[in-house]
Coordinates of C-alpha atoms in Angstrom, one line a residue:
M1 CA -7.9 34.1 14.7
Y2 CA -4.8 35.3 12.3
R3 CA -2.5 38.2 13.3
L4 CA -2.2 40.8 10.6
L5 CA 0.9 42.9 10.1
I6 CA 0.4 46.0 8.1
V7 CA 3.6 47.9 6.8
D8 CA 3.6 51.2 5.1
D9 CA 5.8 54.4 5.3
E10 CA 2.9 56.8 4.6
P11 CA 1.0 57.2 8.0
F12 CA -2.3 58.1 5.9
I13 CA -2.1 55.0 4.1
L14 CA -1.3 52.9 7.3
Q15 CA -4.1 54.2 9.2
G16 CA -6.7 53.9 6.4
L17 CA -5.6 50.0 5.9
T18 CA -5.8 49.4 9.4
K19 CA -9.1 51.1 9.9
L20 CA -10.1 48.9 6.8
C21 CA -9.0 45.6 8.1
S22 CA -10.5 46.2 11.6
R23 CA -13.9 46.6 10.1
L24 CA -13.7 43.0 8.8
T25 CA -15.6 40.3 11.0
E26 CA -14.5 37.3 9.0
P27 CA -11.9 36.2 9.2
E28 CA -11.2 37.4 12.8
L29 CA -7.9 39.4 12.9
E30 CA -5.4 40.8 15.4
I31 CA -4.2 44.0 13.5
Y32 CA -0.5 45.3 14.1
S33 CA 0.7 48.2 12.4
A34 CA 4.3 49.4 11.4
G35 CA 5.5 52.4 9.6
T36 CA 8.9 51.0 9.1
S37 CA 10.7 48.0 8.2
Q38 CA 12.5 48.1 11.3
E39 CA 9.4 48.4 13.3
A40 CA 8.0 45.8 11.5
L41 CA 11.0 43.4 12.3
M42 CA 10.4 44.3 15.9
W43 CA 6.9 42.9 15.8
L44 CA 8.0 39.8 13.9
G45 CA 10.3 39.1 16.7
R46 CA 7.9 39.3 19.4
V47 CA 4.6 37.7 18.1
K48 CA 4.0 35.0 15.5
I49 CA 2.6 36.9 12.3
D50 CA 0.3 34.9 9.8
I51 CA -0.2 37.6 7.1
V52 CA 1.7 40.7 6.1
L53 CA 0.5 43.5 3.9
S54 CA 3.2 45.5 2.9
D55 CA 4.1 48.3 0.5
I56 CA 6.8 46.9 -1.7
R57 CA 8.7 50.3 -2.1
M58 CA 9.9 51.7 1.5
P59 CA 13.0 53.8 2.4
G60 CA 15.8 51.7 4.1
M61 CA 14.8 48.0 3.9
N62 CA 12.2 47.5 1.1
G63 CA 9.4 44.9 0.8
L64 CA 11.2 42.4 -0.8
E65 CA 14.0 42.5 1.9
L66 CA 11.6 42.6 4.4
Q67 CA 10.0 39.5 3.0
G68 CA 13.4 37.5 3.3
E69 CA 13.4 38.2 6.8
I70 CA 9.8 37.2 7.2
V71 CA 10.4 33.8 5.8
K72 CA 13.3 33.2 8.1
Q73 CA 11.3 33.8 11.1
W74 CA 7.9 32.7 10.2
P75 CA 8.3 30.2 7.0
R76 CA 4.3 29.8 6.8
C77 CA 3.5 33.4 6.8
K78 CA 1.7 35.0 4.0
V79 CA 2.9 38.1 2.4
I80 CA 0.8 40.5 0.3
F81 CA 2.4 43.2 -1.2
L82 CA 0.7 46.8 -2.3
T83 CA 2.7 48.3 -5.4
G84 CA 2.1 50.7 -8.0
H85 CA 2.1 50.4 -11.9
S86 CA 6.1 50.9 -12.2
D87 CA 6.7 48.2 -10.0
F88 CA 6.6 44.9 -12.1
A89 CA 10.2 44.1 -12.2
Y90 CA 9.8 44.2 -8.0
I91 CA 6.6 41.8 -8.5
Q92 CA 8.5 39.0 -10.6
Q93 CA 11.0 38.8 -7.9
A94 CA 8.1 38.8 -5.1
I95 CA 6.4 35.9 -6.7
R96 CA 9.7 34.0 -7.1
Q97 CA 10.2 34.4 -3.3
G98 CA 7.0 33.0 -2.6
S99 CA 4.6 35.9 -2.1
A100 CA 1.1 35.1 -1.7
D101 CA -0.2 37.8 -3.8
Y102 CA 0.2 41.7 -5.0
I103 CA -2.3 44.4 -5.3
L104 CA -2.2 47.4 -7.2
K105 CA -2.8 50.6 -5.3
T106 CA -5.5 51.9 -7.9
E107 CA -7.4 48.6 -7.5
G108 CA -9.1 50.2 -4.3
N109 CA -10.3 48.8 -0.7
A110 CA -12.6 46.0 -2.3
K111 CA -9.7 44.2 -3.7
I112 CA -7.7 44.5 -0.5
V113 CA -10.4 42.7 1.6
E114 CA -10.8 40.1 -1.4
C115 CA -7.2 39.2 -1.3
I116 CA -7.2 39.2 2.7
L117 CA -10.1 36.8 2.8
A118 CA -8.4 34.6 0.0
V119 CA -4.9 34.3 2.0
A120 CA -6.9 33.6 5.4
N121 CA -8.8 30.6 3.4
Q122 CA -5.5 29.3 2.2
L123 CA -4.3 29.5 5.7
D124 CA -7.4 27.6 6.7
Q125 CA -6.7 24.9 4.0
E126 CA -3.2 24.5 5.1
Q127 CA -4.0 24.1 9.0
L128 CA -6.7 21.5 7.6
V129 CA -3.9 19.4 6.0
D130 CA -1.6 19.8 8.9
M131 CA -4.3 18.4 11.0
Q132 CA -4.9 15.3 8.5
L133 CA -1.1 14.8 8.4
I134 CA -1.0 14.8 12.2
E135 CA -3.9 12.3 12.5
A136 CA -2.3 10.2 9.7
S137 CA 1.1 9.9 11.4
R138 CA -1.1 9.2 14.8
Q139 CA -2.9 6.5 13.2
R140 CA 0.5 5.3 11.7
K141 CA 2.1 4.9 15.3
V142 CA -1.0 3.2 16.3
A143 CA -0.5 0.8 13.4
L144 CA 3.3 0.7 13.8
P145 CA 3.5 -2.4 16.1
Y146 CA 1.5 -4.4 13.8
I147 CA 3.3 -3.5 10.6
Q148 CA 6.7 -4.2 12.7
K149 CA 5.4 -7.8 13.1
Q150 CA 4.5 -8.2 9.6
Y151 CA 7.8 -7.4 8.6
L152 CA 10.0 -9.2 11.3
N153 CA 7.5 -12.5 10.4
E154 CA 8.7 -12.0 6.7
L155 CA 12.2 -11.8 7.8
I156 CA 11.8 -15.1 10.0
Q157 CA 10.0 -17.0 7.1
G158 CA 12.9 -16.4 4.7
D159 CA 11.1 -13.8 2.3
D160 CA 14.0 -12.6 0.1
R161 CA 12.2 -9.4 -0.4
S162 CA 12.4 -8.3 3.4
L163 CA 16.3 -8.4 3.1
H164 CA 16.2 -5.7 0.3
S165 CA 17.4 -2.4 1.8
L166 CA 17.4 -3.5 5.3
R167 CA 18.7 -0.3 6.8
D168 CA 16.0 1.6 5.1
K169 CA 13.2 -0.5 6.2
F170 CA 14.4 -0.5 9.6
E171 CA 14.6 3.1 9.8
D172 CA 11.1 3.6 8.2
L173 CA 9.7 1.1 10.4
Q174 CA 11.4 2.2 13.6
I175 CA 12.7 -0.9 14.4
P176 CA 15.4 -0.1 17.3
L177 CA 18.1 -2.5 15.7
D178 CA 21.2 -1.9 13.4
A179 CA 20.6 -3.7 10.2
G180 CA 24.4 -3.8 9.9
V181 CA 25.1 -5.5 13.4
P182 CA 24.2 -9.3 13.6
C183 CA 21.3 -10.5 16.3
L184 CA 20.9 -13.0 18.8
L185 CA 17.5 -14.9 18.7
M186 CA 15.6 -16.0 21.7
I187 CA 12.1 -17.9 21.6
V188 CA 10.0 -17.6 24.6
R189 CA 7.0 -20.0 24.8
I190 CA 4.3 -19.6 27.2
D191 CA 3.7 -23.3 28.6
D192 CA 0.0 -22.4 30.3
W193 CA -2.1 -19.5 29.9
G194 CA -4.3 -20.7 33.1
Q195 CA -7.7 -19.2 33.0
R196 CA -6.9 -16.5 30.3
E197 CA -8.6 -17.8 27.3
S198 CA -9.8 -15.0 25.6
L199 CA -7.5 -13.2 22.8
M200 CA -7.9 -9.8 24.4
D201 CA -6.4 -11.4 27.5
K202 CA -3.7 -13.2 26.1
T203 CA -2.9 -10.1 24.0
L204 CA -2.6 -8.0 27.1
F205 CA -0.6 -10.4 28.8
Q206 CA 1.9 -10.9 25.8
F207 CA 2.2 -7.0 25.9
A208 CA 2.9 -7.2 29.7
L209 CA 5.4 -10.1 28.9
D210 CA 7.3 -8.1 26.2
N211 CA 7.7 -5.2 28.5
M212 CA 9.0 -7.3 31.4
T213 CA 11.5 -9.0 29.3
N214 CA 12.7 -5.8 27.6
E215 CA 13.1 -4.2 31.2
L216 CA 15.0 -7.1 32.3
L217 CA 17.4 -7.2 29.1
S218 CA 17.8 -3.3 28.7
P219 CA 20.9 -2.6 30.7
L220 CA 23.2 -4.2 28.0
T221 CA 20.9 -4.9 25.0
K222 CA 18.5 -3.4 22.4
V223 CA 15.6 -5.5 21.4
I224 CA 12.3 -5.9 19.6
S225 CA 10.1 -8.9 19.9
M226 CA 7.1 -10.2 17.9
S227 CA 4.7 -13.2 18.5
Y228 CA 4.4 -15.6 15.9
D229 CA 2.4 -18.4 17.4
K230 CA -0.7 -18.8 19.9
N231 CA 2.0 -19.2 22.7
K232 CA 5.2 -18.3 21.4
M233 CA 7.3 -14.9 21.0
V234 CA 10.8 -14.5 19.2
W235 CA 13.3 -11.7 20.5
F236 CA 15.7 -10.2 18.3
I237 CA 18.8 -9.0 20.6
Q238 CA 21.8 -6.6 19.8
P239 CA 24.3 -5.1 22.1
S240 CA 23.3 -1.6 23.2
E241 CA 26.4 0.0 21.9
T242 CA 27.6 -0.6 18.4
P243 CA 30.0 -3.4 18.9
T244 CA 33.6 -2.5 18.1
D245 CA 35.1 -6.0 18.5
Q246 CA 33.8 -9.7 19.4
G247 CA 34.1 -8.8 23.1
A248 CA 30.8 -6.9 22.7
F249 CA 29.0 -9.9 21.2
K250 CA 30.3 -12.4 24.1
R251 CA 29.4 -9.9 26.9
T252 CA 25.8 -9.5 25.7
F253 CA 25.4 -13.4 25.0
L254 CA 26.7 -14.1 28.7
F255 CA 24.3 -11.7 29.8
V256 CA 21.0 -12.7 28.2
R257 CA 21.9 -16.3 29.0
E258 CA 22.4 -15.6 32.6
M259 CA 19.1 -13.5 32.7
L260 CA 17.1 -16.6 31.2
E261 CA 16.3 -17.9 34.6
Q262 CA 15.5 -14.2 36.0
I263 CA 12.7 -13.9 32.8
Q264 CA 11.2 -17.1 34.0
L265 CA 11.0 -16.4 37.6
T266 CA 9.6 -12.8 37.1
S267 CA 7.2 -13.9 34.6
L268 CA 6.0 -16.6 37.0
N269 CA 5.8 -14.4 40.1
L270 CA 4.6 -11.2 38.3
L271 CA 2.3 -12.4 35.7
K272 CA 1.5 -16.0 36.9
L273 CA 2.9 -17.1 33.4
P274 CA 5.2 -20.2 33.1
L275 CA 7.5 -19.9 30.3
S276 CA 10.1 -22.0 28.5
L277 CA 12.9 -20.2 26.8
A278 CA 15.3 -21.2 24.0
L279 CA 18.3 -19.2 23.2
A280 CA 20.6 -19.2 20.3
N281 CA 24.0 -20.2 20.6
S282 CA 25.5 -17.3 18.4
F283 CA 24.8 -14.1 16.7
S284 CA 23.3 -14.4 13.5
E285 CA 23.7 -12.3 10.2
W286 CA 20.2 -11.0 9.2
Y287 CA 20.3 -13.2 5.9
D288 CA 20.9 -16.1 8.3
V289 CA 18.1 -15.3 10.8
P290 CA 15.5 -17.8 9.0
H291 CA 17.8 -20.6 9.4
K292 CA 18.7 -19.8 13.1
F293 CA 15.1 -19.2 13.9
E294 CA 14.1 -22.7 12.5
R295 CA 16.8 -24.5 14.5
L296 CA 15.9 -22.8 17.6
N297 CA 12.1 -23.4 17.1
L298 CA 12.7 -27.0 16.6
L299 CA 14.1 -27.6 19.8
F300 CA 10.6 -27.1 21.3
H301 CA 9.4 -30.0 18.8
S302 CA 11.4 -32.9 20.1
G303 CA 12.8 -34.6 23.0
L304 CA 13.1 -32.3 26.1
G305 CA 11.0 -29.6 24.4
F306 CA 7.7 -31.0 25.3
G307 CA 8.5 -30.4 28.8
S308 CA 7.7 -27.4 30.6
E309 CA 9.3 -24.4 32.3
L310 CA 12.3 -25.2 30.4
I311 CA 15.8 -23.1 29.6
L312 CA 17.1 -24.5 26.2
L313 CA 20.2 -23.5 24.8
E314 CA 21.0 -24.4 21.0
P315 CA 23.7 -27.0 20.7
E316 CA 26.3 -26.5 18.4
F317 CA 25.4 -29.6 16.6
M318 CA 22.0 -30.6 15.9
P319 CA 21.1 -34.1 16.2
Q320 CA 21.1 -36.4 13.4
T321 CA 18.3 -38.8 12.7
K322 CA 18.6 -42.2 11.1
N323 CA 17.6 -41.4 7.6
S324 CA 18.4 -37.7 7.2
S325 CA 20.5 -34.8 8.6
A326 CA 18.5 -32.0 10.3
E327 CA 19.7 -29.8 8.2
M328 CA 17.8 -31.5 5.0
R329 CA 14.4 -31.0 6.0
L330 CA 11.6 -28.9 4.9
T331 CA 11.6 -25.8 7.2
S332 CA 9.5 -22.6 7.8
V333 CA 11.4 -20.9 4.9
H334 CA 10.2 -23.6 2.4
F335 CA 6.7 -23.7 3.7
N336 CA 6.6 -20.2 3.2
K337 CA 7.6 -20.3 -0.3
I338 CA 4.7 -23.0 -1.0
S339 CA 2.3 -20.4 0.4
Y340 CA 4.1 -17.9 -2.1
L341 CA 3.6 -20.4 -4.9
K342 CA 0.0 -20.9 -4.3
S343 CA -0.4 -17.0 -4.2
C344 CA 1.5 -16.7 -7.4
M345 CA -0.7 -19.1 -9.1
E346 CA -3.7 -17.7 -7.9
N347 CA -3.1 -14.5 -9.1
G348 CA -1.8 -15.7 -12.5
Q349 CA 1.9 -14.7 -12.1
E350 CA 3.5 -17.6 -14.1
E351 CA 7.2 -16.2 -14.0
A352 CA 7.5 -16.1 -10.4
T353 CA 5.4 -19.4 -10.0
I354 CA 8.1 -21.4 -12.1
E355 CA 11.1 -19.6 -10.4
T356 CA 9.7 -20.4 -7.0
L357 CA 8.5 -24.2 -7.8
E358 CA 12.4 -24.4 -9.3
E359 CA 13.8 -23.3 -6.0
L360 CA 11.9 -25.7 -4.0
L361 CA 12.5 -28.8 -6.4
A362 CA 16.0 -27.8 -6.5
F363 CA 16.6 -28.0 -2.6
A364 CA 15.0 -31.6 -2.7
S365 CA 17.0 -32.6 -5.0
H366 CA 19.8 -32.6 -2.7
S367 CA 18.2 -34.1 0.2
G368 CA 19.4 -37.8 -0.4
A369 CA 18.8 -40.6 -2.6
F370 CA 15.3 -41.0 -4.3
P371 CA 12.8 -41.3 -2.6
S372 CA 14.2 -39.3 0.2
A373 CA 11.8 -38.2 3.0
V374 CA 12.1 -34.6 1.9
Q375 CA 11.3 -35.5 -1.7
M376 CA 8.2 -37.2 -0.7
E377 CA 6.8 -34.7 1.9
L378 CA 7.4 -31.9 -0.7
Y379 CA 5.6 -33.8 -3.6
Y380 CA 2.6 -34.2 -1.6
L381 CA 2.7 -30.6 -0.5
L382 CA 2.8 -29.7 -4.1
V383 CA 0.3 -32.0 -5.2
A384 CA -1.8 -30.3 -2.4
V385 CA -1.1 -26.9 -4.3
F386 CA -1.6 -28.1 -7.9
L387 CA -4.6 -30.2 -7.4
P388 CA -7.1 -27.6 -7.1
H389 CA -6.0 -25.7 -10.4
G390 CA -6.3 -29.1 -12.2
L391 CA -9.7 -29.9 -10.8
L392 CA -10.8 -26.2 -12.0
H393 CA -9.8 -26.8 -15.5
S394 CA -10.5 -30.6 -15.7
S395 CA -14.6 -30.6 -15.8
N396 CA -14.8 -30.9 -19.6
D397 CA -11.3 -32.5 -20.4
A398 CA -11.2 -36.1 -20.1
H399 CA -7.5 -36.0 -20.9
T400 CA -6.9 -33.7 -18.0
D401 CA -8.7 -35.9 -15.5
Q402 CA -6.6 -38.9 -16.8
D403 CA -3.5 -36.7 -15.9
L404 CA -4.7 -35.7 -12.5
G405 CA -4.9 -39.3 -11.6
R406 CA -1.4 -40.2 -12.6
F407 CA -0.4 -37.0 -10.9
T408 CA -1.2 -38.2 -7.5
Q409 CA 0.6 -41.3 -7.8
F410 CA 4.3 -40.9 -6.3
E411 CA 4.8 -44.6 -6.6
R412 CA 4.8 -44.5 -10.4
Y413 CA 7.8 -42.0 -10.8
R414 CA 11.5 -43.5 -11.1
S415 CA 13.6 -40.3 -10.4
W416 CA 13.3 -37.3 -8.9
H417 CA 14.2 -35.4 -12.0
Q418 CA 11.0 -37.0 -13.6
I419 CA 8.8 -35.5 -10.8
C420 CA 10.7 -32.1 -11.4
E421 CA 9.6 -32.2 -15.2
E422 CA 6.2 -33.0 -14.5
F423 CA 5.6 -30.3 -11.8
T424 CA 7.3 -27.8 -14.3
S425 CA 4.8 -28.7 -17.2
Y426 CA 1.8 -29.2 -15.3
A427 CA 2.3 -25.4 -14.2
K428 CA 2.6 -24.4 -17.5
N429 CA 0.0 -26.3 -18.5
I430 CA -2.4 -24.6 -15.9
F431 CA -1.3 -21.0 -16.9
E432 CA -2.2 -22.0 -20.6
W433 CA -5.6 -23.3 -19.3
Q434 CA -5.8 -20.0 -17.5
H435 CA -5.1 -17.9 -20.3
A436 CA -7.5 -20.0 -22.5
G437 CA -10.3 -19.6 -19.9
M438 CA -9.9 -16.0 -20.0
V439 CA -9.9 -15.5 -23.4
V440 CA -13.3 -17.5 -23.5
Q441 CA -14.9 -15.2 -20.7
E442 CA -13.7 -12.3 -22.4
H443 CA -15.6 -13.4 -25.7
E444 CA -18.7 -14.3 -23.7
L445 CA -18.6 -11.2 -22.0
I446 CA -18.3 -9.0 -25.2
Q447 CA -21.2 -11.1 -26.8
K448 CA -23.4 -10.6 -23.6
I449 CA -22.9 -6.8 -23.6
Q450 CA -23.4 -6.6 -27.3
H451 CA -26.7 -8.8 -27.1
Y452 CA -28.1 -6.6 -24.2
V453 CA -27.4 -3.4 -26.3
A454 CA -28.8 -4.6 -29.5
S455 CA -32.5 -5.7 -27.4
H456 CA -32.5 -2.7 -25.4
L457 CA -31.8 0.4 -27.8
S458 CA -35.1 2.2 -26.3
G459 CA -34.2 1.3 -23.1
D460 CA -31.5 2.1 -20.3
L461 CA -28.1 1.8 -21.8
S462 CA -25.8 3.8 -19.4
L463 CA -22.7 2.5 -18.2
S464 CA -24.2 1.7 -14.8
R465 CA -27.0 -0.4 -16.0
I466 CA -25.1 -2.6 -18.5
G467 CA -22.6 -3.1 -15.4
E468 CA -25.3 -4.4 -13.1
V469 CA -26.2 -6.8 -16.1
V470 CA -23.1 -8.5 -16.8
G471 CA -21.8 -8.0 -13.2
H472 CA -18.9 -5.5 -13.6
N473 CA -18.2 -2.1 -12.4
P474 CA -19.0 0.3 -15.1
S475 CA -15.4 2.1 -15.1
Y476 CA -13.7 -1.2 -15.3
L477 CA -16.3 -2.5 -18.1
S478 CA -15.7 0.5 -20.0
R479 CA -11.8 0.0 -20.0
L480 CA -12.0 -3.7 -20.5
Y481 CA -14.5 -3.3 -23.4
K482 CA -12.2 -0.7 -25.1
K483 CA -9.0 -3.1 -24.5
L484 CA -10.7 -6.2 -25.9
T485 CA -12.5 -4.6 -29.0
G486 CA -10.4 -1.3 -29.8
K487 CA -13.4 1.0 -29.4
G488 CA -15.2 2.4 -26.4
L489 CA -18.6 1.1 -25.5
S490 CA -20.3 4.4 -25.9
S491 CA -19.0 4.5 -29.7
Y492 CA -20.2 1.0 -29.9
I493 CA -23.8 1.8 -28.8
N494 CA -23.8 5.1 -31.1
E495 CA -22.8 2.8 -34.0
I496 CA -25.5 0.5 -33.5
R497 CA -28.2 3.1 -32.9
L498 CA -26.9 4.9 -36.3
E499 CA -27.1 1.4 -38.2
K500 CA -30.8 0.8 -36.8
A501 CA -31.6 4.6 -37.5
K502 CA -30.7 4.1 -41.3
R503 CA -32.6 0.9 -41.6
M504 CA -35.6 2.7 -40.1
L505 CA -35.3 5.8 -42.2
E506 CA -35.0 3.5 -45.5
Q507 CA -38.5 2.4 -44.6
D508 CA -41.7 4.5 -45.2
G509 CA -43.5 3.2 -42.1
Y510 CA -41.6 4.8 -39.5
K511 CA -41.9 8.7 -38.5
V512 CA -38.5 10.4 -37.3
H513 CA -40.1 10.8 -33.9
E514 CA -40.9 7.1 -33.7
I515 CA -37.7 6.4 -34.9
A516 CA -36.1 8.7 -32.0
S517 CA -38.2 7.0 -29.4
E518 CA -37.3 3.3 -30.6
L519 CA -33.6 4.2 -30.2
G520 CA -33.9 5.7 -26.7
F521 CA -33.5 9.2 -27.6
L522 CA -35.2 11.6 -25.2
S523 CA -36.4 13.9 -28.3
S524 CA -36.7 14.1 -31.8
Q525 CA -34.3 17.3 -31.7
Y526 CA -31.6 15.4 -29.8
F527 CA -32.0 12.5 -32.4
H528 CA -31.6 14.9 -35.3
R529 CA -28.6 16.4 -33.7
F530 CA -26.9 12.9 -33.3
F531 CA -27.6 12.1 -36.9
K532 CA -26.5 14.7 -38.3
K533 CA -23.5 15.1 -36.4
A534 CA -22.8 11.1 -37.8
T535 CA -23.6 11.5 -41.4
H536 CA -23.7 15.2 -42.0
L537 CA -27.5 14.8 -43.0
T538 CA -30.6 15.3 -41.0
P539 CA -32.8 12.2 -40.8
Q540 CA -35.2 13.7 -43.3
E541 CA -32.4 14.2 -46.0
Y542 CA -30.9 10.9 -45.4
R543 CA -34.5 9.5 -46.2
E544 CA -34.8 11.3 -49.5
L545 CA -31.3 10.6 -50.6
K546 CA -32.2 7.0 -50.1
R547 CA -35.6 7.3 -51.9
D548 CA -33.8 9.0 -54.9
S549 CA -31.4 6.3 -55.1
N550 CA -33.6 3.8 -55.6
V551 CA -35.8 5.2 -58.0

């Protein structure tokens, strides 16, 4: 139901319009009437009005001024103006102000009803759009935790793109942290799930653990967490108030550190989940979060970290191994780059592939004297990425087979620089093979299409059918054919039909209707129009012209 307000200073017209609108069954209307602009404002101040039908010229406040007041109170209200022939200046201004429509008083009742129905339909459509937007917003809220997790995962994995416009991304994803303030990382490992084996059970208990931990930390912090492993979660922690000095960070760190045992005990008592926790030794700038996360996660992978129900604090200096420092090792950041490299190669992104490859190779070049452990590890990881591409292109190339054999032998290299050059060269070769293979496949596709067209001129030559034959979407096929040949597929089909039609017309053994049927035309008339449009001659005229030229 919509509320309609009728405004006119002439009582006779006002009564007539009210009576006319009250007889409408669709749309359902609740009708109000006003003999002055002031009375109209009174109704506008009391109830929500959806449609206003108003005279444009009235004493005191005219219709345009009334429209301005309507928009202030009810922005979505639709205004229909009744006007005379001399009011076109008013009409132009009304349209500029957003008037829904205007009706000449001479157009009669039918036009008024038509206009009201149109405006009501417009309101229906707007309500439908509003409902769709509300539903989209609801679905986004449901999906938001998953999207937040994806973004935070990119952040801790060192995806450079995740750091661009950090503040805007936090706001868009409703992440309750300040992009301009460092954060403190805490990792929680669930040591034993007990009898909770299903994914649903584990997800519910992770959710409960998240709520419990957030509640315990809430007095002095603002936090967000994400699960990144089957049994691990990471918390991003900041002071609850924007810090004005280092004291705020120190107080927050002390509070979180002293709450670790409470988190552990509460989880064990309420959720029956034994936990191990690891806390960073300092707040990190967002660009340094991947590095800090890697150091913190490493605590669970050595020494005491293999125990259970632990409380681990990141040491100021990571322990040294005999052959390499903890700083010079492949981390999750590098593994993420390797995954990105693989994706770039699979998607034909040559520039991004070379750039990412060079970053990885450059990192390993600083890992110590050749061959270092990092260099050997990275070498074999890259071989695993490159090898499938080499095998894909080696089936008919003995030289490539030989290269692949040499490529997998680390001991034949004398320097890391030599390995870098070989990987870079091999990457470029892969893209050359990909391009060459694409050209061959494109050529084969064009040949397949043209062969099918030539041998099925009397059959189904629709894009759908050709798409089925060659295994491509019809729309994509049409675009691809034009891109590769410079002409549309339909144009090519018409050219082939025209060429064959000419050859058949030049032979006396074929009648026009037989030619039309042979070329797949539905009727002789259709063939006649097609041929004349292409040659400016009828089929018979073309036949006679050729016959005369051969005499």
